[in-house]
CSV table of N, CA and C in Angstrom, one decimal:
chain,number,residue,atom,x,y,z
A,1,MET,N,1.9,13.9,1.3
A,1,MET,CA,2.2,12.5,1.5
A,1,MET,C,3.5,12.2,0.6
A,2,ARG,N,4.4,11.5,1.2
A,2,ARG,CA,5.7,11.2,0.5
A,2,ARG,C,5.4,10.0,-0.5
A,3,THR,N,5.7,10.3,-1.7
A,3,THR,CA,5.6,9.2,-2.7
A,3,THR,C,6.8,9.0,-3.5
A,4,THR,N,7.9,9.6,-3.2
A,4,THR,CA,9.2,9.6,-3.9
A,4,THR,C,9.6,8.1,-4.1
A,5,GLY,N,9.8,7.7,-5.3
A,5,GLY,CA,10.3,6.4,-5.6
A,5,GLY,C,9.2,5.4,-5.9
A,6,TYR,N,8.0,5.6,-5.3
A,6,TYR,CA,6.9,4.5,-5.5
A,6,TYR,C,6.5,4.5,-6.9
A,7,GLY,N,6.4,3.3,-7.5
A,7,GLY,CA,5.8,3.1,-8.8
A,7,GLY,C,6.6,3.6,-10.0
A,8,MET,N,7.8,3.9,-9.8
A,8,MET,CA,8.6,4.5,-10.9
A,8,MET,C,9.0,3.5,-12.0
A,9,HIS,N,8.8,2.2,-11.7
A,9,HIS,CA,9.1,1.1,-12.6
A,9,HIS,C,8.0,0.2,-12.9
A,10,PRO,N,6.9,0.7,-13.5
A,10,PRO,CA,5.8,-0.2,-13.8
A,10,PRO,C,6.1,-1.2,-14.9
A,11,GLU,N,7.2,-0.9,-15.7
A,11,GLU,CA,7.6,-1.8,-16.7
A,11,GLU,C,7.9,-3.2,-16.2
A,12,ASN,N,8.3,-3.3,-14.9
A,12,ASN,CA,8.6,-4.6,-14.3
A,12,ASN,C,7.4,-5.5,-14.2
A,13,ILE,N,6.2,-4.9,-14.2
A,13,ILE,CA,5.0,-5.7,-14.1
A,13,ILE,C,4.2,-5.6,-15.4
A,14,ALA,N,4.8,-5.2,-16.5
A,14,ALA,CA,4.1,-5.0,-17.7
A,14,ALA,C,3.5,-6.3,-18.2
A,15,ASP,N,4.2,-7.4,-18.0
A,15,ASP,CA,3.7,-8.7,-18.5
A,15,ASP,C,2.5,-9.2,-17.7
A,16,LEU,N,2.5,-8.9,-16.4
A,16,LEU,CA,1.3,-9.2,-15.5
A,16,LEU,C,0.1,-8.4,-15.9
A,17,LEU,N,0.4,-7.1,-16.1
A,17,LEU,CA,-0.8,-6.2,-16.5
A,17,LEU,C,-1.3,-6.6,-17.8
A,18,ALA,N,-0.5,-6.9,-18.8
A,18,ALA,CA,-0.9,-7.4,-20.1
A,18,ALA,C,-1.7,-8.6,-20.0
A,19,ALA,N,-1.3,-9.6,-19.2
A,19,ALA,CA,-2.0,-10.9,-19.0
A,19,ALA,C,-3.3,-10.7,-18.3
A,20,ALA,N,-3.3,-9.8,-17.3
A,20,ALA,CA,-4.6,-9.6,-16.5
A,20,ALA,C,-5.6,-8.7,-17.2
A,21,GLY,N,-5.1,-7.9,-18.1
A,21,GLY,CA,-6.0,-6.9,-18.8
A,21,GLY,C,-6.7,-6.0,-17.9
A,22,ASP,N,-7.9,-5.8,-18.1
A,22,ASP,CA,-8.7,-4.8,-17.3
A,22,ASP,C,-8.9,-5.3,-15.8
A,23,ALA,N,-8.6,-6.6,-15.6
A,23,ALA,CA,-8.7,-7.2,-14.2
A,23,ALA,C,-7.6,-6.7,-13.3
A,24,GLY,N,-6.5,-6.2,-13.8
A,24,GLY,CA,-5.4,-5.7,-13.0
A,24,GLY,C,-5.5,-4.2,-12.7
A,25,ILE,N,-5.4,-3.8,-11.5
A,25,ILE,CA,-5.5,-2.4,-11.1
A,25,ILE,C,-4.1,-2.0,-10.4
A,26,VAL,N,-3.5,-1.0,-11.0
A,26,VAL,CA,-2.2,-0.5,-10.4
A,26,VAL,C,-2.7,0.4,-9.3
A,27,LEU,N,-2.1,0.2,-8.1
A,27,LEU,CA,-2.5,1.0,-6.9
A,27,LEU,C,-1.7,2.3,-6.8
A,28,THR,N,-2.3,3.3,-6.3
A,28,THR,CA,-1.6,4.5,-6.0
A,28,THR,C,-0.8,4.3,-4.7
A,29,TYR,N,0.1,5.2,-4.5
A,29,TYR,CA,0.9,5.2,-3.2
A,29,TYR,C,0.0,5.1,-2.0
A,30,ALA,N,-1.0,5.9,-2.0
A,30,ALA,CA,-2.0,6.0,-0.8
A,30,ALA,C,-2.7,4.6,-0.6
A,31,GLU,N,-3.1,4.0,-1.8
A,31,GLU,CA,-3.8,2.7,-1.7
A,31,GLU,C,-2.8,1.6,-1.2
A,32,ASP,N,-1.6,1.7,-1.8
A,32,ASP,CA,-0.5,0.7,-1.4
A,32,ASP,C,-0.3,0.8,0.1
A,33,ARG,N,-0.1,2.0,0.6
A,33,ARG,CA,0.1,2.2,2.1
A,33,ARG,C,-1.1,1.7,2.9
A,34,ALA,N,-2.3,2.0,2.5
A,34,ALA,CA,-3.5,1.6,3.2
A,34,ALA,C,-3.6,0.0,3.3
A,35,PHE,N,-3.3,-0.6,2.2
A,35,PHE,CA,-3.3,-2.1,2.2
A,35,PHE,C,-2.2,-2.7,3.0
A,36,ALA,N,-1.0,-2.0,2.9
A,36,ALA,CA,0.2,-2.5,3.7
A,36,ALA,C,-0.1,-2.3,5.2
A,37,ASP,N,-0.8,-1.3,5.6
A,37,ASP,CA,-1.1,-1.1,7.0
A,37,ASP,C,-2.0,-2.2,7.6
A,38,VAL,N,-2.8,-2.8,6.8
A,38,VAL,CA,-3.6,-3.9,7.3
A,38,VAL,C,-3.1,-5.3,7.0
A,39,SER,N,-1.9,-5.4,6.4
A,39,SER,CA,-1.3,-6.7,6.0
A,39,SER,C,0.2,-6.7,6.4
A,40,LEU,N,1.0,-6.3,5.5
A,40,LEU,CA,2.5,-6.4,5.6
A,40,LEU,C,3.0,-5.8,6.9
A,41,ASN,N,2.5,-4.6,7.2
A,41,ASN,CA,3.0,-3.8,8.4
A,41,ASN,C,2.6,-4.5,9.7
A,42,ARG,N,1.8,-5.5,9.7
A,42,ARG,CA,1.4,-6.1,10.9
A,42,ARG,C,2.3,-7.3,11.3
A,43,PHE,N,3.3,-7.5,10.5
A,43,PHE,CA,4.3,-8.5,10.7
A,43,PHE,C,5.6,-7.9,11.1
A,44,ALA,N,6.4,-8.5,12.0
A,44,ALA,CA,7.8,-8.0,12.2
A,44,ALA,C,8.6,-8.5,11.0
A,45,SER,N,9.7,-7.9,10.8
A,45,SER,CA,10.6,-8.3,9.7
A,45,SER,C,12.0,-8.8,10.3
A,46,LEU,N,12.6,-9.7,9.5
A,46,LEU,CA,13.9,-10.2,9.9
A,46,LEU,C,14.9,-9.3,9.3
A,47,ASN,N,14.7,-8.7,8.1
A,47,ASN,CA,15.5,-7.7,7.5
A,47,ASN,C,14.5,-6.9,6.6
A,48,SER,N,15.0,-6.1,5.7
A,48,SER,CA,14.1,-5.3,5.0
A,48,SER,C,13.1,-6.0,4.1
A,49,THR,N,13.4,-7.3,3.7
A,49,THR,CA,12.5,-7.9,2.8
A,49,THR,C,12.0,-9.3,3.2
A,50,ARG,N,12.2,-9.7,4.5
A,50,ARG,CA,11.8,-11.0,4.9
A,50,ARG,C,10.9,-10.8,6.2
A,51,LEU,N,9.8,-11.5,6.2
A,51,LEU,CA,8.9,-11.4,7.4
A,51,LEU,C,9.3,-12.4,8.4
A,52,ASP,N,9.1,-12.0,9.7
A,52,ASP,CA,9.3,-12.9,10.8
A,52,ASP,C,8.0,-13.6,11.1
A,53,TRP,N,8.1,-14.9,11.0
A,53,TRP,CA,6.8,-15.7,11.2
A,53,TRP,C,6.6,-16.2,12.6
A,54,GLN,N,7.5,-15.8,13.5
A,54,GLN,CA,7.4,-16.2,14.9
A,54,GLN,C,6.2,-15.5,15.5
A,55,GLY,N,5.4,-16.2,16.3
A,55,GLY,CA,4.2,-15.6,17.0
A,55,GLY,C,3.0,-15.4,16.1
A,56,VAL,N,3.0,-15.8,14.8
A,56,VAL,CA,1.8,-15.7,14.0
A,56,VAL,C,1.3,-17.0,13.6
A,57,GLU,N,0.1,-17.1,13.1
A,57,GLU,CA,-0.5,-18.3,12.7
A,57,GLU,C,-0.1,-18.7,11.3
A,58,VAL,N,0.9,-19.5,11.2
A,58,VAL,CA,1.4,-19.9,9.8
A,58,VAL,C,0.5,-21.1,9.4
A,59,LEU,N,-0.1,-20.9,8.2
A,59,LEU,CA,-1.1,-21.8,7.7
A,59,LEU,C,-0.4,-22.9,6.9
A,60,GLU,N,0.7,-22.5,6.2
A,60,GLU,CA,1.3,-23.5,5.3
A,60,GLU,C,2.7,-23.0,4.9
A,61,ARG,N,3.6,-23.9,4.8
A,61,ARG,CA,4.9,-23.6,4.1
A,61,ARG,C,5.1,-24.5,3.0
A,62,SER,N,5.6,-24.0,1.9
A,62,SER,CA,5.8,-24.9,0.7
A,62,SER,C,7.2,-24.6,0.1
A,63,GLU,N,7.9,-25.6,-0.2
A,63,GLU,CA,9.2,-25.4,-0.8
A,63,GLU,C,9.2,-25.2,-2.3
A,64,GLU,N,8.0,-25.3,-2.9
A,64,GLU,CA,7.8,-25.0,-4.3
A,64,GLU,C,8.0,-23.5,-4.5
A,65,PHE,N,8.5,-23.1,-5.6
A,65,PHE,CA,8.7,-21.7,-5.9
A,65,PHE,C,8.4,-21.3,-7.3
A,66,ASP,N,7.3,-21.9,-7.8
A,66,ASP,CA,6.9,-21.7,-9.2
A,66,ASP,C,5.4,-21.3,-9.2
A,67,GLY,N,5.0,-21.1,-10.4
A,67,GLY,CA,3.6,-20.7,-10.6
A,67,GLY,C,2.6,-21.7,-10.1
A,68,ASP,N,2.9,-23.0,-10.3
A,68,ASP,CA,1.9,-24.0,-9.8
A,68,ASP,C,1.8,-23.9,-8.2
A,69,GLY,N,2.9,-23.7,-7.5
A,69,GLY,CA,2.8,-23.6,-6.1
A,69,GLY,C,2.0,-22.4,-5.6
A,70,LEU,N,2.2,-21.3,-6.3
A,70,LEU,CA,1.5,-20.1,-6.0
A,70,LEU,C,0.0,-20.3,-6.3
A,71,ARG,N,-0.3,-20.8,-7.5
A,71,ARG,CA,-1.7,-21.0,-7.9
A,71,ARG,C,-2.4,-21.9,-6.9
A,72,GLU,N,-1.8,-22.9,-6.4
A,72,GLU,CA,-2.5,-23.8,-5.4
A,72,GLU,C,-2.8,-23.0,-4.1
A,73,MET,N,-1.8,-22.3,-3.6
A,73,MET,CA,-2.0,-21.5,-2.4
A,73,MET,C,-3.1,-20.5,-2.5
A,74,VAL,N,-3.1,-19.7,-3.6
A,74,VAL,CA,-4.1,-18.7,-3.8
A,74,VAL,C,-5.5,-19.3,-3.9
A,75,ARG,N,-5.6,-20.4,-4.6
A,75,ARG,CA,-6.9,-21.1,-4.7
A,75,ARG,C,-7.3,-21.7,-3.4
A,76,ARG,N,-6.4,-22.2,-2.6
A,76,ARG,CA,-6.7,-22.8,-1.3
A,76,ARG,C,-7.2,-21.7,-0.3
A,77,TYR,N,-6.5,-20.6,-0.3
A,77,TYR,CA,-6.8,-19.6,0.7
A,77,TYR,C,-7.7,-18.4,0.2
A,78,GLY,N,-7.8,-18.3,-1.1
A,78,GLY,CA,-8.6,-17.2,-1.6
A,78,GLY,C,-10.0,-17.6,-1.9
A,79,GLY,N,-11.0,-16.7,-1.7
A,79,GLY,CA,-12.4,-17.0,-1.9
A,79,GLY,C,-12.8,-16.5,-3.3
A,80,GLU,N,-13.9,-16.9,-3.8
A,80,GLU,CA,-14.4,-16.5,-5.0
A,80,GLU,C,-14.6,-15.0,-5.0
A,81,GLY,N,-14.1,-14.3,-6.0
A,81,GLY,CA,-14.2,-12.9,-6.1
A,81,GLY,C,-13.4,-12.1,-5.2
A,82,GLU,N,-12.6,-12.7,-4.4
A,82,GLU,CA,-11.8,-12.0,-3.3
A,82,GLU,C,-10.7,-11.2,-4.0
A,83,LEU,N,-10.4,-10.0,-3.4
A,83,LEU,CA,-9.4,-9.1,-3.9
A,83,LEU,C,-8.1,-9.6,-3.3
A,84,VAL,N,-7.0,-9.6,-4.2
A,84,VAL,CA,-5.7,-9.9,-3.8
A,84,VAL,C,-4.8,-8.7,-4.2
A,85,VAL,N,-4.0,-8.3,-3.2
A,85,VAL,CA,-3.1,-7.2,-3.5
A,85,VAL,C,-1.7,-7.8,-3.5
A,86,VAL,N,-1.0,-7.5,-4.6
A,86,VAL,CA,0.4,-8.0,-4.8
A,86,VAL,C,1.4,-6.9,-4.5
A,87,PHE,N,2.2,-7.1,-3.5
A,87,PHE,CA,3.3,-6.2,-3.1
A,87,PHE,C,4.6,-6.8,-3.6
A,88,TRP,N,5.4,-5.9,-4.2
A,88,TRP,CA,6.7,-6.4,-4.7
A,88,TRP,C,7.8,-6.0,-3.7
A,89,GLY,N,9.0,-6.7,-3.9
A,89,GLY,CA,10.1,-6.5,-3.0
A,89,GLY,C,10.8,-5.1,-3.3
A,90,ASN,N,10.4,-4.5,-4.4
A,90,ASN,CA,11.0,-3.2,-4.7
A,90,ASN,C,9.9,-2.2,-4.7
A,91,HIS,N,9.9,-1.2,-3.9
A,91,HIS,CA,8.9,-0.2,-3.8
A,91,HIS,C,8.7,0.6,-5.1
A,92,ALA,N,9.7,0.6,-5.9
A,92,ALA,CA,9.6,1.3,-7.2
A,92,ALA,C,8.7,0.7,-8.1
A,93,VAL,N,8.3,-0.6,-7.9
A,93,VAL,CA,7.3,-1.3,-8.7
A,93,VAL,C,6.0,-1.2,-8.0
A,94,PRO,N,5.0,-0.6,-8.6
A,94,PRO,CA,3.7,-0.4,-8.0
A,94,PRO,C,3.0,-1.7,-7.7
A,95,SER,N,2.3,-1.6,-6.5
A,95,SER,CA,1.4,-2.8,-6.1
A,95,SER,C,0.2,-2.9,-7.1
A,96,VAL,N,-0.3,-4.1,-7.2
A,96,VAL,CA,-1.4,-4.4,-8.1
A,96,VAL,C,-2.5,-5.1,-7.3
A,97,ALA,N,-3.7,-4.8,-7.7
A,97,ALA,CA,-4.9,-5.5,-7.1
A,97,ALA,C,-5.5,-6.3,-8.2
A,98,LEU,N,-5.9,-7.6,-7.9
A,98,LEU,CA,-6.5,-8.5,-8.8
A,98,LEU,C,-7.5,-9.4,-8.0
A,99,GLU,N,-8.4,-10.0,-8.7
A,99,GLU,CA,-9.2,-11.0,-8.1
A,99,GLU,C,-8.4,-12.2,-7.9
A,100,ALA,N,-8.7,-13.0,-6.9
A,100,ALA,CA,-7.9,-14.2,-6.5
A,100,ALA,C,-7.8,-15.1,-7.7
A,101,GLU,N,-8.8,-15.4,-8.4
A,101,GLU,CA,-8.8,-16.3,-9.6
A,101,GLU,C,-7.9,-15.8,-10.7
A,102,VAL,N,-7.9,-14.5,-10.9
A,102,VAL,CA,-7.0,-13.9,-11.9
A,102,VAL,C,-5.5,-14.0,-11.5
A,103,ALA,N,-5.3,-13.8,-10.2
A,103,ALA,CA,-3.9,-14.0,-9.7
A,103,ALA,C,-3.5,-15.5,-9.8
A,104,ALA,N,-4.4,-16.4,-9.6
A,104,ALA,CA,-4.1,-17.8,-9.7
A,104,ALA,C,-3.8,-18.2,-11.2
A,105,VAL,N,-4.7,-17.8,-12.1
A,105,VAL,CA,-4.5,-18.1,-13.5
A,105,VAL,C,-3.1,-17.5,-14.0
A,106,HIS,N,-2.7,-16.4,-13.5
A,106,HIS,CA,-1.5,-15.8,-14.0
A,106,HIS,C,-0.3,-15.9,-13.0
A,107,ALA,N,-0.4,-17.0,-12.2
A,107,ALA,CA,0.6,-17.2,-11.1
A,107,ALA,C,2.1,-17.2,-11.7
A,108,GLU,N,2.2,-17.9,-12.8
A,108,GLU,CA,3.6,-17.9,-13.4
A,108,GLU,C,4.1,-16.5,-13.7
A,109,VAL,N,3.2,-15.7,-14.2
A,109,VAL,CA,3.7,-14.3,-14.5
A,109,VAL,C,4.0,-13.6,-13.2
A,110,VAL,N,3.3,-13.8,-12.2
A,110,VAL,CA,3.5,-13.1,-10.9
A,110,VAL,C,4.9,-13.5,-10.4
A,111,VAL,N,5.2,-14.8,-10.3
A,111,VAL,CA,6.5,-15.2,-9.8
A,111,VAL,C,7.6,-15.0,-10.8
A,112,GLY,N,7.3,-14.9,-12.0
A,112,GLY,CA,8.3,-14.6,-13.0
A,112,GLY,C,8.6,-13.1,-13.1
A,113,SER,N,7.9,-12.3,-12.4
A,113,SER,CA,8.1,-10.8,-12.4
A,113,SER,C,9.1,-10.3,-11.3
A,114,CYS,N,9.5,-11.2,-10.4
A,114,CYS,CA,10.2,-10.8,-9.2
A,114,CYS,C,11.0,-11.9,-8.6
A,115,TYR,N,11.8,-11.5,-7.6
A,115,TYR,CA,12.5,-12.5,-6.8
A,115,TYR,C,11.8,-12.6,-5.4
A,116,GLU,N,10.9,-11.7,-5.1
A,116,GLU,CA,10.1,-11.8,-3.9
A,116,GLU,C,8.9,-10.9,-4.0
A,117,CYS,N,7.8,-11.4,-3.4
A,117,CYS,CA,6.6,-10.6,-3.4
A,117,CYS,C,5.7,-11.2,-2.3
A,118,TRP,N,4.6,-10.4,-2.0
A,118,TRP,CA,3.7,-10.8,-1.0
A,118,TRP,C,2.3,-10.6,-1.6
A,119,LEU,N,1.4,-11.6,-1.4
A,119,LEU,CA,0.0,-11.5,-1.8
A,119,LEU,C,-0.9,-11.4,-0.6
A,120,TYR,N,-1.6,-10.4,-0.5
A,120,TYR,CA,-2.6,-10.2,0.6
A,120,TYR,C,-4.0,-10.5,0.1
A,121,LEU,N,-4.6,-11.6,0.7
A,121,LEU,CA,-5.9,-12.0,0.3
A,121,LEU,C,-6.8,-11.2,1.3
A,122,THR,N,-7.5,-10.2,0.8
A,122,THR,CA,-8.2,-9.2,1.7
A,122,THR,C,-9.4,-9.8,2.5
A,123,ASP,N,-10.1,-10.7,2.0
A,123,ASP,CA,-11.3,-11.2,2.7
A,123,ASP,C,-10.9,-12.2,3.8
A,124,GLY,N,-9.9,-13.1,3.5
A,124,GLY,CA,-9.5,-14.1,4.4
A,124,GLY,C,-8.4,-13.6,5.3
A,125,HIS,N,-7.9,-12.4,5.1
A,125,HIS,CA,-6.8,-11.8,5.9
A,125,HIS,C,-5.6,-12.8,6.0
A,126,VAL,N,-5.2,-13.3,4.8
A,126,VAL,CA,-4.1,-14.2,4.7
A,126,VAL,C,-3.0,-13.5,3.8
A,127,LEU,N,-1.8,-13.6,4.2
A,127,LEU,CA,-0.6,-13.1,3.5
A,127,LEU,C,0.2,-14.3,3.0
A,128,ILE,N,0.5,-14.3,1.7
A,128,ILE,CA,1.4,-15.3,1.1
A,128,ILE,C,2.7,-14.6,0.8
A,129,GLU,N,3.8,-15.1,1.3
A,129,GLU,CA,5.1,-14.6,1.0
A,129,GLU,C,5.8,-15.5,-0.1
A,130,PHE,N,6.4,-14.9,-1.1
A,130,PHE,CA,7.2,-15.7,-2.1
A,130,PHE,C,8.6,-15.2,-2.0
A,131,GLN,N,9.6,-16.1,-1.8
A,131,GLN,CA,11.0,-15.8,-1.9
A,131,GLN,C,11.5,-16.8,-3.0
A,132,ASP,N,12.0,-16.3,-4.1
A,132,ASP,CA,12.5,-17.1,-5.2
A,132,ASP,C,13.6,-18.1,-4.7
A,133,GLY,N,13.4,-19.3,-5.0
A,133,GLY,CA,14.4,-20.3,-4.6
A,133,GLY,C,14.1,-20.9,-3.2
A,134,GLU,N,13.2,-20.3,-2.5
A,134,GLU,CA,12.9,-20.8,-1.1
A,134,GLU,C,11.5,-21.3,-1.0
A,135,GLY,N,10.6,-20.7,-1.7
A,135,GLY,CA,9.2,-21.2,-1.6
A,135,GLY,C,8.2,-20.1,-1.1
A,136,PHE,N,7.1,-20.6,-0.5
A,136,PHE,CA,6.0,-19.8,-0.1
A,136,PHE,C,5.7,-20.1,1.4
A,137,VAL,N,5.2,-19.0,2.0
A,137,VAL,CA,4.7,-19.2,3.4
A,137,VAL,C,3.3,-18.5,3.3
A,138,ALA,N,2.3,-19.1,3.8
A,138,ALA,CA,1.0,-18.5,4.0
A,138,ALA,C,0.7,-18.4,5.5
A,139,ALA,N,0.3,-17.2,5.9
A,139,ALA,CA,0.0,-17.0,7.3
A,139,ALA,C,-1.2,-16.1,7.5
A,140,ARG,N,-1.9,-16.2,8.6
A,140,ARG,CA,-3.0,-15.3,8.9
A,140,ARG,C,-2.4,-14.0,9.4
A,141,VAL,N,-2.9,-12.9,8.9
A,141,VAL,CA,-2.5,-11.6,9.3
A,141,VAL,C,-2.9,-11.3,10.8
A,142,PRO,N,-1.9,-11.0,11.6
A,142,PRO,CA,-2.3,-10.7,13.0
A,142,PRO,C,-3.1,-9.4,13.1
A,143,ASN,N,-3.9,-9.4,14.2
A,143,ASN,CA,-4.8,-8.3,14.4
A,143,ASN,C,-4.0,-7.1,14.9
């Protein structure tokens, strides 16, 4: 399995991992790809880092682009104990799995770690996209 480049820069998420402690799990390349196959890869893209929301069930759009905006969305769409996988815009930064409440509590650190990321709420099959300066989009993952 090709893993070249994946996870070479975990230092980019060091603050999130420190804040989350044992609640944050760094995913292997195989785990990242398995979660991507049931979430990110089910959306068309407009370019390499933006998802195309046409033809999918968009639940909410928010012009907020800070920790408070992300916290509200994660709490609104994430269930108690639900696993959230955070994918980063740079494949060299490894994906992280956290419980929804941990992601919500540390939302400032999540958005402060990147210019773009996607949070996949595994039980509710919801994907939240973050684009710095533009806001959030929450959508149901297509089958």
